[in-house]
């Protein structure tokens, strides 16, 4: 019989609805039940595409004996970290403080007052590699709870006190400038893997936000070293197994330093961020590889993650069913043997594909299978031959059982996708991608925003979810809307972005200018989460800082610019010391130091010369530049929809571009080459 999770909308929670565990969703009723029964709470946090979450579920949550013990001695709460990042952040901070590491699945034992007293991540069904079994952990916690209640209470209270003492105060740290950004570049240079690209060792994650910083730093300073690190890392990833050589799109991370074997889950946020990075690399260098990867990644998102309602689903699983065994196996959908290539392509083309994609008899993955790559020394194939091989392999792969899809729409990640698709559509003259971005933005307005512009975190099947948006939702959605405004020339998106950044200032900002992840009136947890570090995606803190800065550049609003500068104190404090973990903040700081520049393009909408100036402006590499396009905005308010267009006149009755910093403008121009030079753009 299904448990309480059967009434939830989260795909992750629904995966556990038929467990014999008597799961509760996070709710006041669950905590009341624990207090009434006098038992501890077992909090299990994960997400639908998490491989080890599935493993723990199969080994323990689907085991009748284990479930019976859990039901008798605990109140068991299951949380989707993607729906409730605030809960995840609070308890992950406790896990990391206590154990020095974290990850998912996260297992935390709480008192009835939500105070944590014991932590872990994945526990195996029997002891191994120095880890206790899951049942041993359950029994140990039960013994402590019954036999040493005073000790458990003291531990829980001490942990809560320690967490409460971790208040961040970066609002007074100062505004980052050229010195801090140069220091961050030096720190990244020390950690750079000059042989394989990227930073650090295995596992190796795509450093999307750091790459964006490097591209912006090169654009502002001309640093060839910054550009080289970005370009070489992008090429290494694009050639590696972390990139889907057939269908496009990136896996979450590589388990090795060489980018060969990925952890196969595909996340929307990774692909949105990387799509934009490769588009910006093409914008800076004209690289054919960067152009191809940007477009293939955009097409992957549209083809495999777009929902019927026009939004974008969260993720694809790492695991899928292996046809011969019927087991769910990681990478089963993506890996190949030489024999499988020959079966699909024939002997001759199979051998060509084997050499071209680095498929070996021994295999680069597991059980003699290989993850497709593009080795530097592979054979050269003409475009037609390669297209035919890829088409046949894609068709054959489509016959395999596909990975599951988590089809909930997360506001923040859709904001990132909107920005990436809008820019790719503009850069590469793909209006269909701009249309997909606009449809996703429409969904966020219709479904996720209420009458006061407050955001809901998620939706599914066009129905809004129950959880309030967090700071990253406001920052990333505002960024998506601002990008869409620059690309489409539709001022309504600037207006919607304004609603969101105003709410950031009113509901998420402390007196010192630092930012919280949850609103002032959000559900009170044991600690109000506040994390400025950029990890897999921009933190809410730095995403909001970027949106505030861009909105200020569009409108001339000093309060919004001041709020952005105060929020960027975190970059002043962390940038030189931990640049890998504040990459988006560094990118926003580059825009701040550069201006950011404000570009106004005026002219009749049907004039192709205006369209050419507009595209040239969008192709400018000046960090964080904002672009407004439309008719001149007259003193009576008629005309163009953007404040930047106010009283901008045509020169010689021709479409004209104005490039300004802090609303002090260079000479207006009607010439594409001159505009490109003013913005560091690719010349038309």
XYZ file of N, CA, C and O in Angstrom, residues 128-253:
504
model
N 31.158 -2.292 5.446
C 32.190 -2.410 4.425
C 33.045 -1.151 4.402
O 32.560 -0.053 4.668
N 34.328 -1.349 4.096
C 35.271 -0.238 3.946
C 35.245 0.712 5.147
O 35.345 1.930 4.994
N 35.098 0.155 6.327
C 35.107 0.982 7.523
C 33.790 1.657 7.830
O 33.679 2.379 8.832
N 32.772 1.465 6.978
C 31.458 2.063 7.217
C 30.558 1.068 7.926
O 30.551 -0.128 7.585
N 29.778 1.515 8.914
C 28.781 0.626 9.513
C 27.644 0.384 8.533
O 27.432 1.154 7.596
N 26.909 -0.676 8.755
C 25.734 -0.917 7.924
C 24.622 0.043 8.325
O 24.628 0.634 9.415
N 23.647 0.194 7.438
C 22.522 1.074 7.738
C 21.781 0.589 8.979
O 21.417 1.387 9.853
N 21.606 -0.730 9.104
C 20.911 -1.253 10.275
C 21.713 -0.999 11.548
O 21.148 -0.676 12.603
N 23.034 -1.124 11.489
C 23.850 -0.818 12.660
C 23.682 0.635 13.086
O 23.644 0.955 14.278
N 23.612 1.531 12.113
C 23.394 2.945 12.430
C 22.044 3.128 13.110
O 21.934 3.821 14.137
N 21.005 2.510 12.562
C 19.679 2.627 13.159
C 19.674 2.109 14.592
O 19.129 2.759 15.509
N 20.282 0.975 14.792
C 20.299 0.380 16.132
C 21.113 1.238 17.100
O 20.735 1.408 18.269
N 22.234 1.781 16.615
C 23.051 2.629 17.482
C 22.335 3.896 17.894
O 22.399 4.325 19.055
N 21.643 4.522 16.955
C 20.886 5.731 17.276
C 19.756 5.407 18.246
O 19.522 6.146 19.223
N 19.085 4.304 18.007
C 17.995 3.899 18.903
C 18.519 3.659 20.322
O 17.917 4.114 21.304
N 19.651 2.983 20.438
C 20.237 2.701 21.752
C 20.588 3.985 22.481
O 20.317 4.151 23.681
N 21.203 4.941 21.755
C 21.569 6.214 22.380
C 20.327 6.992 22.797
O 20.285 7.602 23.876
N 19.317 6.988 21.954
C 18.101 7.742 22.237
C 17.414 7.225 23.507
O 16.962 8.015 24.344
N 17.372 5.911 23.664
C 16.690 5.315 24.814
C 17.578 5.325 26.055
O 17.135 5.632 27.165
N 18.879 5.007 25.858
C 19.753 4.813 27.011
C 20.478 6.050 27.478
O 20.875 6.141 28.656
N 20.670 7.046 26.582
C 21.440 8.233 26.955
C 20.730 9.498 26.458
O 21.289 10.295 25.691
N 19.491 9.696 26.860
C 18.720 10.825 26.313
C 19.327 12.182 26.649
O 19.250 13.110 25.834
N 19.917 12.330 27.853
C 20.516 13.620 28.201
C 21.687 13.940 27.284
O 21.868 15.088 26.852
N 22.485 12.916 26.957
C 23.628 13.118 26.062
C 23.162 13.510 24.665
O 23.727 14.418 24.036
N 22.124 12.845 24.160
C 21.587 13.177 22.844
C 21.087 14.615 22.829
O 21.364 15.387 21.896
N 20.364 15.019 23.861
C 19.832 16.385 23.917
C 20.957 17.412 23.977
O 20.888 18.468 23.320
N 22.007 17.108 24.747
C 23.120 18.053 24.853
C 23.846 18.201 23.528
O 24.198 19.318 23.122
N 24.056 17.085 22.813
C 24.700 17.134 21.501
C 23.863 17.958 20.530
O 24.380 18.823 19.805
N 22.563 17.710 20.513
C 21.683 18.425 19.588
C 21.699 19.924 19.869
O 21.787 20.747 18.950
N 21.638 20.290 21.133
C 21.624 21.715 21.472
C 22.952 22.383 21.138
O 22.984 23.534 20.695
N 24.061 21.653 21.342
C 25.367 22.224 21.019
C 25.500 22.457 19.522
O 26.025 23.491 19.075
N 25.019 21.517 18.726
C 25.091 21.671 17.268
C 24.284 22.878 16.817
O 24.733 23.675 15.980
N 23.095 23.047 17.374
C 22.261 24.193 17.000
C 22.942 25.497 17.408
O 22.937 26.479 16.651
N 23.552 25.526 18.571
C 24.272 26.736 18.994
C 25.431 27.038 18.047
O 25.677 28.187 17.672
N 26.167 25.977 17.669
C 27.300 26.175 16.757
C 26.836 26.721 15.415
O 27.471 27.618 14.840
N 25.736 26.183 14.910
C 25.225 26.677 13.629
C 24.764 28.123 13.743
O 24.991 28.930 12.835
N 24.139 28.459 14.858
C 23.662 29.829 15.034
C 24.815 30.817 15.091
O 24.669 31.982 14.710
N 25.987 30.356 15.508
C 27.143 31.238 15.598
C 27.873 31.442 14.296
O 28.893 32.143 14.249
N 27.349 30.853 13.213
C 28.020 30.955 11.915
C 27.461 32.085 11.070
O 27.518 32.035 9.853
N 26.937 33.099 11.679
C 26.381 34.232 10.937
C 27.460 34.881 10.068
O 28.572 35.153 10.533
N 27.145 35.114 8.814
C 28.094 35.729 7.894
C 27.915 37.245 7.901
O 26.800 37.748 7.987
N 29.022 37.954 7.783
C 28.983 39.415 7.747
C 29.934 39.892 6.658
O 31.061 40.298 6.923
N 29.455 39.811 5.415
C 30.279 40.243 4.294
C 29.797 41.551 3.694
O 30.369 42.053 2.740
N 28.703 42.099 4.240
C 28.163 43.325 3.682
C 29.088 44.521 3.859
O 28.971 45.508 3.137
N 30.016 44.440 4.841
C 30.931 45.551 5.098
C 32.346 45.240 4.629
O 33.295 45.933 4.995
N 32.507 44.199 3.819
C 33.844 43.763 3.427
C 34.462 44.650 2.360
O 35.652 44.535 2.083
N 33.684 45.503 1.745
C 34.222 46.381 0.714
C 33.868 45.893 -0.675
O 33.594 44.712 -0.898
N 33.882 46.803 -1.614
C 33.539 46.481 -3.002
C 34.771 45.902 -3.694
O 35.859 46.481 -3.619
N 34.649 44.756 -4.364
C 35.816 44.177 -5.035
C 36.254 45.038 -6.222
O 35.429 45.638 -6.913
N 37.560 45.094 -6.415
C 38.110 45.858 -7.524
C 39.118 45.053 -8.308
O 39.213 43.820 -8.162
N 39.889 45.716 -9.123
C 40.841 45.044 -10.002
C 41.846 44.210 -9.223
O 42.262 43.129 -9.676
N 42.249 44.670 -8.035
C 43.251 43.948 -7.254
C 42.727 42.586 -6.816
O 43.428 41.573 -6.923
N 41.479 42.540 -6.324
C 40.908 41.265 -5.891
C 40.711 40.312 -7.071
O 40.919 39.100 -6.953
N 40.327 40.851 -8.220
C 40.110 40.007 -9.396
C 41.433 39.458 -9.917
O 41.506 38.301 -10.346
N 42.477 40.254 -9.876
C 43.796 39.754 -10.262
C 44.266 38.681 -9.288
O 44.871 37.670 -9.685
N 43.989 38.865 -7.998
C 44.345 37.854 -7.009
C 43.601 36.554 -7.233
O 44.156 35.461 -7.047
N 42.326 36.653 -7.625
C 41.551 35.444 -7.919
C 42.136 34.699 -9.112
O 42.233 33.467 -9.103
N 42.539 35.436 -10.142
C 43.150 34.799 -11.308
C 44.431 34.075 -10.913
O 44.683 32.944 -11.351
N 45.232 34.692 -10.064
C 46.465 34.054 -9.615
C 46.155 32.766 -8.854
O 46.819 31.739 -9.053
N 45.147 32.809 -7.986
C 44.764 31.608 -7.256
C 44.303 30.491 -8.174
O 44.643 29.318 -7.971
N 43.543 30.829 -9.198
C 43.089 29.820 -10.155
C 44.259 29.245 -10.936
O 44.299 28.043 -11.232
N 45.215 30.078 -11.282
C 46.386 29.611 -12.026
C 47.132 28.538 -11.229
O 47.617 27.551 -11.799
N 47.193 28.707 -9.912
C 47.890 27.730 -9.069
C 47.169 26.382 -9.056
O 47.800 25.345 -8.903
N 45.851 26.400 -9.173
C 45.075 25.164 -9.086
C 44.760 24.567 -10.458
O 44.149 23.498 -10.539
N 45.169 25.219 -11.497
C 44.808 24.794 -12.850
C 45.548 23.521 -13.240
O 46.744 23.371 -12.971
N 44.833 22.593 -13.872
C 45.432 21.372 -14.410
C 45.847 21.665 -15.848
O 45.030 21.588 -16.777
N 47.121 21.999 -16.027
C 47.603 22.423 -17.345
C 47.613 21.288 -18.348
O 47.646 21.524 -19.563
N 47.598 20.045 -17.888
C 47.629 18.889 -18.793
C 46.242 18.503 -19.278
O 46.041 18.208 -20.459
N 45.265 18.548 -18.363
C 43.941 18.003 -18.689
C 42.840 19.061 -18.698
O 41.698 18.759 -19.020
N 43.168 20.291 -18.319
C 42.148 21.317 -18.207
C 41.367 21.172 -16.914
O 41.362 20.124 -16.269
N 40.704 22.228 -16.517
C 39.937 22.195 -15.284
C 40.811 22.468 -14.073
O 41.979 22.828 -14.186
N 40.218 22.247 -12.906
C 40.884 22.613 -11.665
C 40.784 21.458 -10.671
O 39.729 20.853 -10.519
N 41.891 21.174 -10.001
C 41.886 20.125 -9.000
C 41.938 18.738 -9.609
O 42.199 18.563 -10.803
N 41.697 17.745 -8.754
C 41.771 16.357 -9.181
C 40.405 15.723 -9.280
O 39.381 16.400 -9.400
N 40.392 14.390 -9.225
C 39.140 13.654 -9.357
C 38.386 13.631 -8.020
O 39.008 13.588 -6.966
N 37.041 13.641 -8.069
C 36.207 13.857 -9.259
C 36.311 15.303 -9.730
O 36.566 16.201 -8.941
N 36.111 15.493 -11.024
C 36.306 16.810 -11.619
C 34.973 17.317 -12.177
O 34.365 16.668 -13.027
N 34.568 18.464 -11.669
C 33.291 19.055 -12.065
C 33.516 20.130 -13.129
O 34.535 20.825 -13.096
N 32.574 20.292 -14.055
C 32.703 21.380 -15.030
C 32.703 22.729 -14.313
O 31.729 23.068 -13.633
N 33.762 23.510 -14.440
C 33.852 24.776 -13.693
C 33.197 25.923 -14.446
O 33.829 26.925 -14.799
N 31.910 25.807 -14.712
C 31.241 26.724 -15.636
C 31.366 28.179 -15.203
O 31.645 29.057 -16.028
N 31.159 28.456 -13.929
C 31.165 29.857 -13.487
C 32.573 30.428 -13.444
O 32.778 31.615 -13.726
N 33.554 29.586 -13.123
C 34.949 30.027 -13.183
C 35.343 30.322 -14.629
O 36.046 31.307 -14.916
N 34.887 29.502 -15.564
C 35.178 29.747 -16.978
C 34.581 31.077 -17.432
O 35.210 31.831 -18.192
N 33.378 31.373 -16.980
C 32.763 32.657 -17.335
C 33.599 33.810 -16.785
O 33.808 34.824 -17.471
N 34.074 33.666 -15.548
C 34.953 34.699 -14.990
C 36.208 34.870 -15.836
O 36.621 36.000 -16.143
N 36.828 33.768 -16.244
C 38.049 33.857 -17.043
C 37.786 34.578 -18.363
O 38.597 35.399 -18.814
N 36.657 34.290 -19.004
C 36.323 34.962 -20.258
C 36.082 36.455 -20.038
O 36.522 37.302 -20.824
N 35.405 36.788 -18.966
C 35.155 38.206 -18.684
C 36.459 38.917 -18.302
O 36.667 40.082 -18.674
N 37.315 38.229 -17.552
C 38.586 38.847 -17.165
C 39.439 39.126 -18.403
O 40.054 40.196 -18.518
N 39.456 38.178 -19.329
C 40.190 38.394 -20.579
C 39.595 39.574 -21.340
O 40.330 40.420 -21.885
N 38.276 39.648 -21.395
C 37.639 40.741 -22.131
C 37.990 42.103 -21.528
O 38.189 43.076 -22.253
N 38.088 42.159 -20.209
C 38.359 43.451 -19.562
C 39.840 43.807 -19.576
O 40.205 44.973 -19.754
N 40.713 42.798 -19.387
C 42.138 43.095 -19.199
C 43.019 42.673 -20.366
O 44.178 43.086 -20.440
N 42.501 41.795 -21.254
C 43.330 41.264 -22.327
C 44.223 40.122 -21.887
O 45.112 39.695 -22.646
N 44.003 39.553 -20.690
C 44.840 38.472 -20.177
C 44.747 37.236 -21.068
O 43.703 36.568 -21.124
N 45.835 36.912 -21.753
C 45.848 35.721 -22.610
C 45.836 34.444 -21.777
O 45.311 33.415 -22.196
N 46.444 34.500 -20.581
C 46.432 33.321 -19.720
C 45.033 32.932 -19.303
O 44.686 31.746 -19.272
N 44.205 33.930 -18.974
C 42.819 33.644 -18.595
C 42.069 33.003 -19.756
O 41.351 32.011 -19.589
N 42.222 33.566 -20.949
C 41.543 33.008 -22.120
C 42.028 31.602 -22.409
O 41.222 30.715 -22.742
N 43.327 31.362 -22.271
C 43.866 30.036 -22.590
C 43.330 28.976 -21.633
O 42.985 27.869 -22.057
N 43.258 29.293 -20.341
C 42.697 28.335 -19.385
C 41.248 28.003 -19.734
O 40.830 26.841 -19.684
N 40.483 29.025 -20.083
C 39.081 28.792 -20.432
C 38.957 27.965 -21.703
O 38.202 26.983 -21.758
N 39.698 28.341 -22.737
C 39.585 27.654 -24.026
C 40.057 26.206 -23.924
O 39.414 25.286 -24.467
N 41.179 25.972 -23.242
C 41.702 24.608 -23.137
C 40.780 23.721 -22.307
O 40.590 22.540 -22.623
N 40.220 24.258 -21.234
C 39.285 23.467 -20.427
C 38.036 23.138 -21.223
O 37.542 21.997 -21.194
N 37.519 24.115 -21.949
C 36.327 23.860 -22.765
C 36.599 22.794 -23.828
O 35.753 21.925 -24.081
N 37.761 22.839 -24.451
C 38.075 21.823 -25.459
C 38.218 20.447 -24.825
O 37.716 19.448 -25.366
N 38.884 20.378 -23.662
C 39.069 19.083 -23.005
C 37.727 18.473 -22.626
O 37.504 17.266 -22.812
N 36.824 19.271 -22.097
C 35.507 18.747 -21.734
C 34.728 18.329 -22.978
O 34.075 17.278 -22.992
N 34.786 19.151 -24.017
C 34.031 18.851 -25.240
C 34.534 17.592 -25.924
O 33.767 16.907 -26.618
N 35.788 17.263 -25.743
C 36.343 16.043 -26.324
C 36.165 14.827 -25.416
O 36.329 13.699 -25.847
N 35.829 15.054 -24.155
C 35.786 13.972 -23.189
C 34.460 13.246 -23.133
O 33.478 13.622 -23.778
N 34.441 12.215 -22.310
C 33.217 11.449 -22.124
C 32.169 12.183 -21.317
O 30.999 11.796 -21.328
N 32.559 13.255 -20.624
C 31.577 14.028 -19.869
C 30.584 14.709 -20.806
O 29.461 15.025 -20.413
N 30.986 14.907 -22.066
C 30.090 15.488 -23.072
C 29.501 14.361 -23.909
O 30.214 13.456 -24.348
N 28.207 14.394 -24.119
C 27.519 13.376 -24.921
C 27.826 13.628 -26.395
O 27.256 14.532 -27.008
N 28.711 12.810 -26.950
C 29.192 13.039 -28.312
C 28.118 12.771 -29.366
O 28.253 13.210 -30.514
N 27.063 12.084 -29.009
C 25.989 11.818 -29.967
C 24.826 12.800 -29.814
O 24.350 13.367 -30.797
N 24.360 12.973 -28.592
C 23.140 13.749 -28.385
C 23.340 15.139 -27.836
O 22.375 15.901 -27.696
N 24.586 15.505 -27.520
C 24.838 16.806 -26.931
C 24.503 16.827 -25.455
O 23.815 15.949 -24.921
N 24.996 17.838 -24.769
C 24.733 17.977 -23.341
C 25.818 17.344 -22.490
O 26.502 16.413 -22.912
N 25.937 17.852 -21.262
C 26.997 17.450 -20.347
C 26.437 16.650 -19.180
O 25.359 16.950 -18.658
N 27.218 15.651 -18.758
C 26.924 14.940 -17.517
C 27.380 15.774 -16.331
O 28.097 16.770 -16.474
N 26.995 15.347 -15.139
C 27.197 16.198 -13.956
C 28.662 16.364 -13.610
O 29.093 17.450 -13.246
N 29.462 15.307 -13.684
C 30.891 15.443 -13.407
C 31.618 14.227 -13.945
O 31.005 13.235 -14.352
